[in-house]
Coordinates of C-alpha atoms in Angstrom, one line a residue:
M626 CA 0.1 0.3 0.1
L627 CA 2.6 2.4 0.6
L628 CA 4.5 2.0 -2.6
I629 CA 1.1 2.8 -4.3
I630 CA 0.5 5.8 -1.9
I631 CA 4.4 6.9 -3.0
A632 CA 3.9 6.2 -6.7
F633 CA 0.7 8.5 -6.7
A634 CA 3.2 11.7 -5.0
G635 CA 5.5 10.8 -7.6
G636 CA 3.3 11.2 -10.3
V637 CA 2.3 14.5 -8.8
F638 CA 5.9 15.9 -8.4
T639 CA 6.2 15.3 -12.4
V640 CA 4.7 19.0 -12.7
L641 CA 8.0 19.8 -11.1
S642 CA 10.0 18.1 -13.6
P643 CA 11.6 19.7 -17.1
C644 CA 10.4 16.5 -18.8
I645 CA 6.7 17.7 -18.6
L646 CA 7.0 20.3 -20.4
P647 CA 6.4 19.0 -23.8
V648 CA 2.9 17.8 -23.2
V649 CA 2.2 21.0 -21.3
P650 CA 1.0 22.8 -24.9
F651 CA -1.4 20.0 -25.3
V652 CA -3.0 20.3 -21.8
F653 CA -3.1 24.3 -22.3
A654 CA -4.9 23.5 -25.6
R655 CA -7.5 22.1 -23.8
S656 CA -8.0 24.6 -20.7
D657 CA -11.0 26.4 -22.3
K658 CA -13.3 23.2 -22.4
P659 CA -15.6 22.2 -19.6
F660 CA -13.9 20.1 -16.8
A661 CA -16.4 17.3 -16.7
T662 CA -16.7 17.0 -20.8
G663 CA -13.4 18.3 -21.7
R664 CA -10.5 18.2 -19.7
L665 CA -11.2 15.3 -17.2
P666 CA -11.4 12.7 -20.2
F667 CA -8.5 14.4 -21.7
L668 CA -6.4 13.4 -18.5
L669 CA -8.0 10.0 -18.1
G670 CA -7.2 9.2 -21.3
L671 CA -3.9 9.9 -20.9
A672 CA -3.0 8.4 -17.3
G673 CA -4.7 5.2 -19.1
T674 CA -2.5 5.6 -22.0
F675 CA 0.4 6.3 -20.2
A676 CA 0.1 3.7 -17.7
L677 CA -1.1 0.8 -20.5
V678 CA 1.8 1.6 -22.7
T679 CA 4.2 1.4 -19.7
G680 CA 2.9 -2.1 -18.4
L681 CA 3.1 -3.6 -21.9
G682 CA 6.8 -2.4 -22.2
T683 CA 7.5 -3.9 -18.2
A684 CA 5.8 -7.1 -19.3
G685 CA 8.2 -7.9 -21.7
L686 CA 5.5 -8.4 -24.5
S687 CA 6.8 -8.8 -27.8
G688 CA 6.3 -5.9 -29.9
A689 CA 5.7 -3.3 -27.2
A690 CA 8.4 -1.1 -28.1
Q691 CA 6.9 -0.8 -31.6
F692 CA 3.7 -0.3 -30.7
S693 CA 4.7 2.5 -28.8
E694 CA 6.8 4.0 -31.5
Y695 CA 4.2 3.5 -34.2
G696 CA 1.3 5.2 -31.2
R697 CA 3.7 8.1 -30.7
W698 CA 3.6 9.0 -34.7
I699 CA -0.1 8.5 -35.1
A700 CA -0.6 10.7 -31.6
L701 CA 1.7 13.7 -33.3
A702 CA -0.8 13.1 -36.6
L703 CA -3.9 13.6 -34.3
F704 CA -2.3 16.6 -32.7
T705 CA -1.5 18.0 -36.0
V706 CA -4.8 17.7 -37.2
F707 CA -6.0 19.7 -33.8
G708 CA -3.4 22.5 -34.0
V709 CA -4.5 23.0 -37.5
S710 CA -8.6 23.2 -36.2
L711 CA -7.5 25.9 -33.8
L712 CA -5.2 28.2 -36.1
F713 CA -7.9 28.0 -38.8
P714 CA -11.5 27.8 -36.9
E715 CA -13.1 28.0 -40.5
S716 CA -11.5 24.0 -41.1
T717 CA -12.8 22.8 -37.4
A718 CA -15.7 21.0 -38.6
N719 CA -13.9 19.2 -41.9
L720 CA -11.0 18.4 -39.6
S721 CA -12.8 17.5 -36.3
R722 CA -15.4 14.9 -38.1
P723 CA -13.0 12.0 -38.6
L724 CA -11.2 12.2 -34.8
S725 CA -15.0 12.5 -33.5
D726 CA -16.2 9.6 -35.5
L727 CA -13.3 7.3 -34.8
A728 CA -13.5 8.0 -30.8
E729 CA -17.7 7.7 -30.7
R730 CA -17.0 4.1 -31.8
F731 CA -15.5 3.4 -28.5
V732 CA -17.7 5.7 -26.4
S733 CA -21.4 4.3 -25.8
R734 CA -24.2 6.5 -27.6
S735 CA -25.9 8.6 -25.2
Q736 CA -29.2 11.0 -25.4
N737 CA -26.7 13.9 -25.7
D738 CA -24.6 12.9 -29.1
G739 CA -22.9 16.1 -29.0
A740 CA -21.7 15.7 -25.2
T741 CA -20.8 11.9 -26.4
R742 CA -18.4 13.4 -29.4
R743 CA -17.0 15.9 -27.1
I744 CA -16.1 13.5 -24.3
G745 CA -14.6 10.8 -27.1
S746 CA -12.6 13.7 -28.9
A747 CA -11.3 14.8 -25.1
I748 CA -10.3 11.0 -24.5
S749 CA -8.6 10.6 -27.9
L750 CA -6.2 13.6 -27.4
G751 CA -5.6 12.6 -23.5
A752 CA -4.5 9.2 -25.2
A753 CA -2.5 10.9 -27.9
T754 CA -0.8 12.8 -25.2
G755 CA -0.5 10.0 -22.9
L756 CA 1.5 8.1 -25.8
L757 CA 4.1 11.4 -26.3
W758 CA 4.5 12.0 -22.8
A759 CA 8.2 10.5 -21.6
P760 CA 8.6 11.3 -17.7
C761 CA 12.0 11.7 -16.5
A762 CA 13.2 8.3 -15.0
G763 CA 13.7 9.2 -11.6
P764 CA 13.7 6.8 -8.2
I765 CA 9.9 6.5 -7.7
L766 CA 9.5 5.7 -11.5
G767 CA 12.8 3.3 -11.5
L768 CA 11.9 1.6 -8.3
I769 CA 8.4 0.7 -10.1
L770 CA 10.3 -0.5 -13.4
T771 CA 12.9 -2.4 -11.7
S772 CA 10.7 -4.3 -9.3
A773 CA 8.7 -5.3 -12.8
A774 CA 12.1 -6.1 -14.1
L775 CA 12.9 -8.6 -11.0
H776 CA 9.8 -9.9 -10.2
G777 CA 7.8 -9.9 -13.5
A778 CA 4.8 -8.0 -14.1
T779 CA 2.1 -8.4 -11.4
W780 CA -0.7 -6.6 -10.2
Q781 CA 1.2 -4.6 -7.6
T782 CA 3.3 -3.0 -10.4
A783 CA 0.1 -2.3 -12.4
V784 CA -1.7 -0.7 -9.7
A785 CA 1.6 1.2 -9.1
L786 CA 1.8 2.6 -12.6
V787 CA -2.0 3.3 -12.9
A788 CA -1.3 5.5 -9.3
Y789 CA 2.0 7.2 -11.3
A790 CA -0.3 8.2 -14.0
G791 CA -3.1 9.3 -11.4
G792 CA -0.9 11.5 -9.7
A793 CA 0.5 12.9 -13.0
A794 CA -2.9 13.7 -14.0
C795 CA -4.3 15.3 -11.2
S796 CA -1.2 17.8 -11.0
L797 CA -1.9 18.4 -14.5
A798 CA -5.5 19.2 -13.7
V799 CA -4.1 21.7 -11.4
V800 CA -2.2 23.2 -14.2
S801 CA -4.9 23.0 -16.5
G802 CA -7.2 24.9 -14.2
L803 CA -5.0 27.9 -13.5
G804 CA -4.9 27.8 -17.4
K805 CA -8.3 28.4 -17.7
R806 CA -8.3 30.9 -15.0
S807 CA -5.5 32.4 -16.7
L808 CA -7.3 32.5 -20.6
D809 CA -11.0 33.7 -19.2
M810 CA -9.1 36.5 -17.5
L811 CA -7.2 37.6 -20.7
K812 CA -11.0 36.8 -22.6
R813 CA -12.6 39.3 -19.9
S814 CA -10.2 42.0 -19.7
F815 CA -8.7 42.5 -23.4
G816 CA -11.0 40.4 -25.9
F817 CA -8.3 38.0 -26.9
G818 CA -10.6 35.0 -27.3
E819 CA -10.2 34.4 -31.2
G820 CA -6.4 35.4 -31.1
L821 CA -6.1 33.1 -27.8
R822 CA -7.2 30.4 -29.9
R823 CA -4.9 30.9 -32.8
A824 CA -2.1 31.3 -30.6
M825 CA -2.9 28.1 -29.3
G826 CA -3.1 26.2 -32.1
A827 CA 0.5 27.4 -33.2
L828 CA 1.5 26.5 -29.8
V829 CA 0.6 22.8 -30.3
L830 CA 1.8 22.8 -34.1
L831 CA 5.3 24.0 -32.5
A832 CA 5.4 21.3 -30.0
V833 CA 4.4 18.6 -32.8
G834 CA 7.4 20.0 -34.7
A835 CA 9.5 19.9 -32.0
I836 CA 8.9 16.6 -31.2
S837 CA 8.6 15.0 -34.0
L838 CA 12.2 16.5 -34.7
G839 CA 13.7 15.7 -31.2
V840 CA 14.3 19.2 -30.1
D841 CA 12.5 18.7 -26.9
T842 CA 15.2 15.6 -26.3
R843 CA 18.0 18.2 -26.8
I844 CA 16.5 21.0 -24.9
L845 CA 15.7 18.8 -22.0
A846 CA 19.6 17.7 -21.7
Y847 CA 20.7 20.8 -20.5
I848 CA 17.5 21.3 -17.8
P849 CA 18.6 19.9 -14.4
S850 CA 15.8 17.8 -12.7
G851 CA 18.2 17.6 -9.5
S852 CA 15.1 19.4 -7.5
T853 CA 12.3 16.4 -8.4
T854 CA 14.8 13.8 -7.9
V855 CA 16.2 14.6 -4.0
I856 CA 12.1 14.8 -3.5
E857 CA 11.8 11.6 -5.1
A858 CA 14.6 9.5 -3.6
R859 CA 13.3 11.0 0.1
L860 CA 10.2 8.9 -0.9
V861 CA 11.5 6.1 -2.0
S862 CA 13.7 5.9 1.1
L863 CA 10.6 5.4 2.6
V864 CA 9.7 2.0 1.3
E865 CA 12.9 0.4 1.8
T866 CA 12.8 1.8 5.3
R867 CA 9.3 -0.2 5.8
K868 CA 10.9 -3.1 3.6
L869 CA 13.7 -3.3 6.1
A870 CA 11.3 -3.1 9.0
G871 CA 9.7 -6.0 8.0
K872 CA 13.1 -8.1 8.0
G873 CA 13.6 -8.0 11.5
P874 CA 13.2 -5.8 15.0
Q875 CA 16.5 -4.2 14.1
A876 CA 16.5 -4.1 10.4
A877 CA 15.4 -0.6 10.1
R878 CA 18.7 1.0 11.4
M879 CA 21.0 -0.9 9.0
M880 CA 22.1 -3.5 12.4
R881 CA 24.5 -0.7 13.6
V882 CA 24.9 -2.4 17.0
S883 CA 27.4 -2.5 19.0
M884 CA 29.2 -5.5 19.0
D885 CA 29.5 -5.8 23.3
A886 CA 26.1 -6.8 23.2
A887 CA 24.4 -10.1 21.8
L888 CA 23.3 -9.8 18.4
P889 CA 19.3 -9.9 18.3
V890 CA 17.7 -12.9 16.3
Q891 CA 16.2 -11.3 12.9
G892 CA 14.8 -14.7 12.0
H893 CA 15.4 -18.1 10.6
L894 CA 17.6 -18.9 7.6
P895 CA 15.4 -19.5 4.6
S896 CA 15.6 -22.7 2.2
L897 CA 18.7 -22.5 -0.3
D898 CA 17.0 -25.7 -2.1
G899 CA 16.2 -23.5 -5.1
A900 CA 19.3 -23.0 -6.6
A901 CA 19.3 -24.3 -10.5
T902 CA 22.9 -25.7 -9.8
W903 CA 26.0 -25.0 -7.3
L904 CA 29.4 -24.3 -8.5
N905 CA 32.5 -24.9 -6.4
S906 CA 30.5 -27.5 -4.1
T907 CA 28.1 -29.9 -4.1
P908 CA 24.5 -28.9 -3.2
L909 CA 24.2 -27.7 0.2
S910 CA 21.0 -27.2 2.3
T911 CA 20.1 -25.2 5.5
D912 CA 20.1 -28.4 7.7
A913 CA 23.2 -29.4 6.5
L914 CA 25.1 -26.0 7.4
R915 CA 23.7 -26.8 11.2
G916 CA 26.4 -26.0 13.4
K917 CA 28.3 -23.8 11.1
V918 CA 28.2 -19.7 10.9
I919 CA 27.3 -18.7 7.4
V920 CA 28.0 -15.6 5.4
I921 CA 25.1 -15.6 2.8
N922 CA 26.1 -12.7 0.0
F923 CA 23.6 -11.9 -3.0
W924 CA 25.7 -11.1 -5.8
T925 CA 26.0 -10.7 -9.8
Y926 CA 29.2 -11.0 -11.3
S927 CA 28.9 -7.7 -13.4
C928 CA 28.0 -5.5 -10.6
I929 CA 30.5 -3.5 -9.4
N930 CA 29.3 -3.0 -6.0
C931 CA 29.4 -6.7 -5.7
L932 CA 33.1 -6.7 -7.1
R933 CA 34.4 -4.2 -4.5
T934 CA 33.0 -6.6 -1.8
L935 CA 34.6 -9.7 -3.1
P936 CA 38.0 -9.4 -1.2
Y937 CA 36.6 -9.2 2.0
L938 CA 34.5 -12.2 1.4
K939 CA 37.7 -13.9 0.2
T940 CA 39.3 -12.9 3.0
W941 CA 36.7 -14.1 5.4
A942 CA 36.4 -17.1 3.7
Q943 CA 40.0 -18.0 4.3
R944 CA 41.0 -16.5 7.3
Y945 CA 37.8 -18.5 9.4
R946 CA 37.4 -21.3 7.5
D947 CA 39.0 -23.7 10.4
D948 CA 36.9 -21.9 13.0
G949 CA 33.8 -23.0 11.4
L950 CA 32.9 -20.3 9.2
V951 CA 31.1 -20.9 5.4
V952 CA 30.9 -17.9 3.1
I953 CA 28.2 -18.6 0.3
G954 CA 27.6 -16.6 -2.7
V955 CA 24.1 -16.2 -3.8
H956 CA 24.5 -15.6 -7.7
T957 CA 20.9 -13.9 -8.9
P958 CA 21.6 -12.3 -12.3
E959 CA 20.5 -8.8 -13.7
F960 CA 21.6 -9.1 -17.5
G961 CA 20.7 -11.8 -19.6
F962 CA 24.2 -12.9 -20.1
E963 CA 24.7 -13.5 -16.5
H964 CA 22.0 -16.1 -16.7
D965 CA 24.8 -18.5 -18.4
T966 CA 26.4 -20.8 -16.0
G967 CA 29.4 -21.2 -18.3
N968 CA 29.8 -17.1 -18.1
V969 CA 29.6 -17.7 -14.1
K970 CA 32.4 -20.1 -14.3
R971 CA 34.8 -17.7 -16.1
A972 CA 33.7 -15.1 -13.7
L973 CA 34.5 -17.4 -10.4
A974 CA 38.0 -18.5 -12.3
D975 CA 39.0 -14.7 -13.2
L976 CA 37.9 -13.5 -9.5
N977 CA 40.0 -16.5 -7.7
I978 CA 36.5 -17.2 -5.9
H979 CA 36.9 -20.7 -4.3
Y980 CA 33.7 -20.6 -2.0
P981 CA 30.3 -22.1 -2.7
V982 CA 28.3 -20.2 -5.1
A983 CA 24.3 -21.4 -5.8
I984 CA 23.2 -20.2 -9.0
D985 CA 19.8 -18.3 -8.4
N986 CA 18.8 -17.2 -11.9
D987 CA 15.2 -17.8 -11.4
Y988 CA 15.5 -15.8 -8.1
T989 CA 14.0 -18.6 -5.7
I990 CA 16.6 -17.9 -2.7
W991 CA 16.2 -14.4 -3.6
R992 CA 12.5 -14.3 -2.6
A993 CA 12.5 -16.5 0.1
F994 CA 15.0 -14.1 1.8
N995 CA 13.0 -11.7 0.8
N996 CA 16.1 -9.3 -0.5
Q997 CA 15.9 -6.7 -2.5
Y998 CA 19.6 -5.3 -3.1
W999 CA 22.9 -6.6 -4.8
P1000 CA 25.1 -6.8 -3.1
A1001 CA 23.5 -8.1 0.3
F1002 CA 24.9 -9.9 3.5
Y1003 CA 23.1 -12.0 5.8
I1004 CA 25.2 -13.7 8.5
A1005 CA 23.5 -16.9 10.3
D1006 CA 24.3 -18.5 13.5
A1007 CA 25.1 -22.4 14.3
Q1008 CA 21.8 -22.7 15.0
G1009 CA 20.4 -21.6 11.7
R1010 CA 19.3 -18.3 12.8
I1011 CA 20.1 -14.8 11.3
R1012 CA 21.7 -12.2 14.0
Y1013 CA 23.0 -10.0 11.3
H1014 CA 22.7 -8.0 7.8
H1015 CA 24.0 -5.1 5.9
F1016 CA 22.9 -4.1 2.4
G1017 CA 25.6 -2.4 0.0
E1018 CA 28.9 -1.8 0.3
G1019 CA 30.5 -0.7 3.7
D1020 CA 30.7 -1.4 7.5
Y1021 CA 33.1 -4.8 6.6
S1022 CA 35.0 -4.4 10.1
E1023 CA 31.2 -4.0 11.2
A1024 CA 30.3 -7.4 9.7
E1025 CA 33.8 -9.1 10.5
D1026 CA 32.9 -8.3 14.2
A1027 CA 29.6 -9.8 14.0
L1028 CA 30.9 -13.4 12.5
R1029 CA 33.3 -13.4 15.0
Q1030 CA 31.0 -12.8 18.1
L1031 CA 29.2 -15.7 16.4
L1032 CA 32.0 -18.3 15.9
A1033 CA 32.9 -17.4 19.4
E1034 CA 29.4 -18.4 20.6
N1035 CA 30.0 -21.4 18.8
G1036 CA 32.7 -22.2 21.1
R1037 CA 35.6 -21.1 19.1
R1038 CA 38.5 -19.5 20.5
M1039 CA 39.1 -16.6 18.6
R1040 CA 42.4 -15.1 18.1
G1041 CA 42.8 -11.9 18.8
D1042 CA 40.5 -9.1 19.5
G1043 CA 42.4 -6.2 17.8
P1044 CA 41.6 -5.0 14.4
Q1045 CA 42.4 -7.5 11.8
P1046 CA 45.1 -7.0 8.8
P1047 CA 44.0 -4.8 5.9
V1048 CA 42.0 -6.6 3.1
Q1049 CA 44.0 -5.9 -0.5
A1050 CA 42.3 -4.9 -3.1
T1051 CA 43.2 -4.2 -7.1
G1052 CA 41.8 -3.1 -10.0
A1053 CA 37.8 -2.9 -10.2
Q1054 CA 37.8 -4.7 -6.7
A1055 CA 39.8 -1.7 -4.7
A1056 CA 37.5 0.5 -3.0
A1057 CA 35.5 3.3 -4.6
N1058 CA 36.3 6.9 -3.9
P1059 CA 32.7 7.9 -2.2
T1060 CA 33.7 11.5 -1.3
D1061 CA 33.6 12.9 -5.0
V1062 CA 31.4 10.5 -7.1
G1063 CA 28.9 13.0 -9.2
S1064 CA 27.8 10.2 -11.5
G1065 CA 25.8 7.2 -10.7
E1066 CA 25.0 4.0 -12.7
T1067 CA 23.3 4.6 -16.3
Y1068 CA 22.0 2.1 -18.2
V1069 CA 22.4 1.9 -21.8
G1070 CA 18.9 -0.2 -23.1
Y1071 CA 15.9 1.9 -23.4
R1072 CA 14.1 0.0 -20.6
E1073 CA 15.8 1.9 -17.9
A1074 CA 17.8 4.6 -19.5
Q1075 CA 17.9 8.2 -18.9
G1076 CA 20.3 11.0 -19.7
F1077 CA 20.5 10.2 -23.3
A1078 CA 21.7 13.1 -25.2
S1079 CA 22.1 12.5 -28.8
P1080 CA 19.9 14.7 -31.2
Q1081 CA 17.7 12.0 -32.6
R1082 CA 15.1 10.2 -30.6
V1083 CA 15.5 6.3 -29.6
K1084 CA 13.8 4.2 -31.8
P1085 CA 13.6 1.1 -29.9
D1086 CA 15.1 -2.4 -31.4
T1087 CA 15.4 -0.6 -35.0
E1088 CA 19.0 0.0 -36.3
T1089 CA 19.5 4.0 -36.4
A1090 CA 21.9 6.7 -36.7
Y1091 CA 22.4 8.8 -34.1
T1092 CA 25.1 11.8 -33.4
L1093 CA 26.8 13.6 -30.6
P1094 CA 25.5 16.8 -29.2
A1095 CA 27.6 19.8 -29.8
Q1096 CA 27.8 19.9 -26.3
L1097 CA 27.2 17.1 -23.5
P1098 CA 26.1 18.2 -20.3
L1099 CA 27.2 16.6 -17.0
N1100 CA 25.9 12.7 -16.6
N1101 CA 24.5 12.8 -19.8
W1102 CA 25.6 10.5 -22.7
A1103 CA 25.3 10.0 -26.6
L1104 CA 25.8 7.4 -29.4
A1105 CA 27.5 8.4 -32.8
G1106 CA 26.9 6.1 -35.8
Q1107 CA 24.4 3.3 -36.4
W1108 CA 23.1 1.5 -33.4
N1109 CA 20.1 -0.7 -32.6
I1110 CA 18.9 0.2 -28.9
G1111 CA 17.6 -2.8 -27.3
A1112 CA 15.5 -3.4 -23.7
E1113 CA 18.6 -4.3 -22.0
S1114 CA 21.7 -3.0 -24.6
A1115 CA 22.8 -1.1 -27.5
V1116 CA 24.4 -2.8 -30.1
P1117 CA 26.3 -0.6 -33.4
G1118 CA 25.4 -1.9 -36.9
A1119 CA 28.6 -0.9 -38.3
L1120 CA 32.3 -0.2 -37.6
N1121 CA 33.3 2.7 -35.6
G1122 CA 30.2 3.1 -33.4
R1123 CA 30.9 5.4 -30.7
I1124 CA 29.6 6.4 -27.3
A1125 CA 30.6 9.6 -25.2
Y1126 CA 29.5 10.3 -21.2
R1127 CA 30.4 13.6 -19.6
F1128 CA 31.0 12.0 -15.8
H1129 CA 32.6 13.0 -12.6
A1130 CA 34.1 10.2 -10.5
R1131 CA 37.6 8.9 -10.1
D1132 CA 36.4 5.1 -12.0
L1133 CA 34.4 4.9 -15.0
H1134 CA 33.5 1.0 -15.7
L1135 CA 31.3 -0.2 -18.8
V1136 CA 29.5 -3.9 -18.6
L1137 CA 30.3 -4.9 -22.0
G1138 CA 29.5 -8.2 -24.1
P1139 CA 31.3 -9.4 -27.5
A1140 CA 30.0 -10.2 -30.7
A1141 CA 27.9 -13.0 -32.0
Q1142 CA 29.9 -16.3 -31.0
G1143 CA 32.0 -14.7 -28.5
K1144 CA 33.7 -12.6 -31.5
P1145 CA 36.0 -10.2 -29.8
V1146 CA 35.4 -6.4 -30.2
R1147 CA 38.5 -4.2 -30.2
F1148 CA 38.0 -0.8 -28.7
R1149 CA 39.7 2.6 -28.2
I1150 CA 39.0 5.5 -25.3
T1151 CA 39.9 8.9 -25.2
V1152 CA 39.4 11.1 -21.9
D1153 CA 38.8 14.9 -22.9
G1154 CA 39.6 14.2 -26.5
A1155 CA 43.3 12.3 -25.5
S1156 CA 44.5 9.1 -24.5
P1157 CA 43.8 8.2 -20.7
G1158 CA 47.8 7.7 -20.2
E1159 CA 48.3 7.4 -16.5
A1160 CA 43.9 7.3 -16.1
H1161 CA 43.8 4.0 -17.7
G1162 CA 41.8 1.7 -16.1
A1163 CA 42.8 -2.2 -15.7
D1164 CA 41.3 -3.3 -19.0
V1165 CA 42.6 -0.7 -21.1
T1166 CA 46.4 0.6 -22.0
S1167 CA 47.7 4.0 -21.2
E1168 CA 46.8 4.7 -25.2
G1169 CA 43.4 3.5 -24.3
A1170 CA 43.2 0.1 -26.6
G1171 CA 41.4 -2.5 -25.2
V1172 CA 39.6 -5.9 -26.4
V1173 CA 35.9 -6.9 -25.2
T1174 CA 36.6 -11.1 -25.0
S1175 CA 33.9 -12.1 -22.7
A1176 CA 30.5 -10.5 -21.0
R1177 CA 31.6 -8.7 -17.7
L1178 CA 32.3 -5.2 -16.2
Y1179 CA 35.4 -3.6 -17.8
Q1180 CA 37.1 -0.9 -16.0
L1181 CA 38.1 2.0 -18.9
V1182 CA 39.1 4.9 -16.6
R1183 CA 41.1 5.5 -13.1
Q1184 CA 41.8 8.8 -12.3
P1185 CA 45.2 9.1 -10.4
G1186 CA 44.7 12.7 -9.3
P1187 CA 42.2 15.1 -8.8
V1188 CA 38.5 14.4 -9.8
H1189 CA 37.1 17.3 -12.4
D1190 CA 34.2 16.8 -15.0
R1191 CA 35.8 14.8 -17.6
T1192 CA 34.0 13.7 -21.2
F1193 CA 34.7 10.2 -21.9
E1194 CA 34.6 8.3 -25.3
I1195 CA 35.0 5.3 -26.6
E1196 CA 35.1 3.7 -30.3
F1197 CA 34.4 0.0 -31.2
L1198 CA 36.4 -0.8 -34.0
D1199 CA 34.5 -4.1 -34.8
P1200 CA 31.0 -4.6 -34.9
G1201 CA 28.7 -6.4 -33.0
V1202 CA 29.2 -5.6 -29.0
H1203 CA 26.8 -5.4 -26.3
V1204 CA 26.9 -2.3 -24.1
F1205 CA 24.9 -2.6 -21.2
S1206 CA 25.6 -0.1 -18.6
F1207 CA 27.9 2.8 -16.8
T1208 CA 29.4 2.6 -13.2
F1209 CA 31.5 4.6 -11.5
G1210 CA 33.6 5.2 -8.1

């Protein structure tokens, strides 16, 4: 229920986001209509169509992206007719009749035939606006879409989308009401009625032209949306706090406990029977692990946050193996290539992981723990009771203190109570620089992409030519060359496809996959137009050269000096590479 309320609130706050600007002209153009037969049906059509189209996309239905793209062009055609009818009133009867007739087929006949036509036209125009509206992928909408991606399309996802769209419709209703008051005042004071009608028509046609040419996308790339993002992030934190509170009496405060006191019992260790297979071990069960202290770590091998926790897990597994500690990795994939057990096996070898790993491709163990995070730690005592957990990176010394305490409770004589030797980590597994990270994880696939700044609008699942903008704002990215942008990744259709990203962080990583049949793909990177030199990452040379040989995370930039805004660019010298997401540190 809390998610539904917050989704509605997130929709309301979209009125403060720059991404609402492209549809405002269409809303204003209906401001002079009666609320019941004009503005309300329009807003209902907008909310319903947005929820429907977005829901089809999250459900992963074949053709959903194409349906959305074709619907967008139909919507632009409808608004062209609408704008012309406002600009040239004498053509209204001829232009509006087909629209009204079409709408009337979907609206039940009533005694007031004129009202039926007006309502039908309003719903049709609202539906068209819903096809054109692309809200900023902020924290709240991202939470809804991520939940659908992880757990599949459910009634909760559907209701949350409807609530989000309903909240946006409510805020737009306020905008429309203010617009009506303003128009009425101008008409009474200056007699601008006919002139205002024509101005609205011109504004609608201008908006249609801007959207069809992608001008709106280019303009929005320069308008910050940080204020609404902060508000949404605070609302999302309420959901996360409620989830934590449901896991145990101490979960809501992230288990920042004093190790001088007994660790509280948060629940019993769920079953591990849902694993598709086990690597580095025979299948393990909860019952068979009784008498051992257990660390359960949810991870996926291309996640940078997960990779940076591995040095600690490997150290603990080796340091306390003889004291009765068992570390278990539960590999729950995010991207499609991570479902391939062969890829995971290669990752374990590359990452030097020897402790047991459960392959949780169906999210069975994930759901048994009611987990929501990569990475996540759960530490259970010898009786199979969860006594500590932590989400995300950090607090490693606290976690080690917890497992040492549980080993001591199990009768082990721990060697020394002081600080343990520091854990060594290199490459992508080295700790991030959290004090100066101004860029966040960015997906390239259209399902969760944001910050795309190429002048051309994204054409899902269709090979299209893209270009770089003249100026790239911070935390925006763009493509150059022929690219096919899919739901999860983008693939260049020819040689020399390029991606540019303006970022602020010490490290830049990119999740990449090779071409078909694992064919390697060569690439070259630059930072501010030059070879990276000393700022090169572990997977490239100082000249910026590298090769994609397997599907994984590649560290491309690690700056040794002060962190400033930089423009990163990567050029692929061979076709067929799969580009998934950027991460920073």
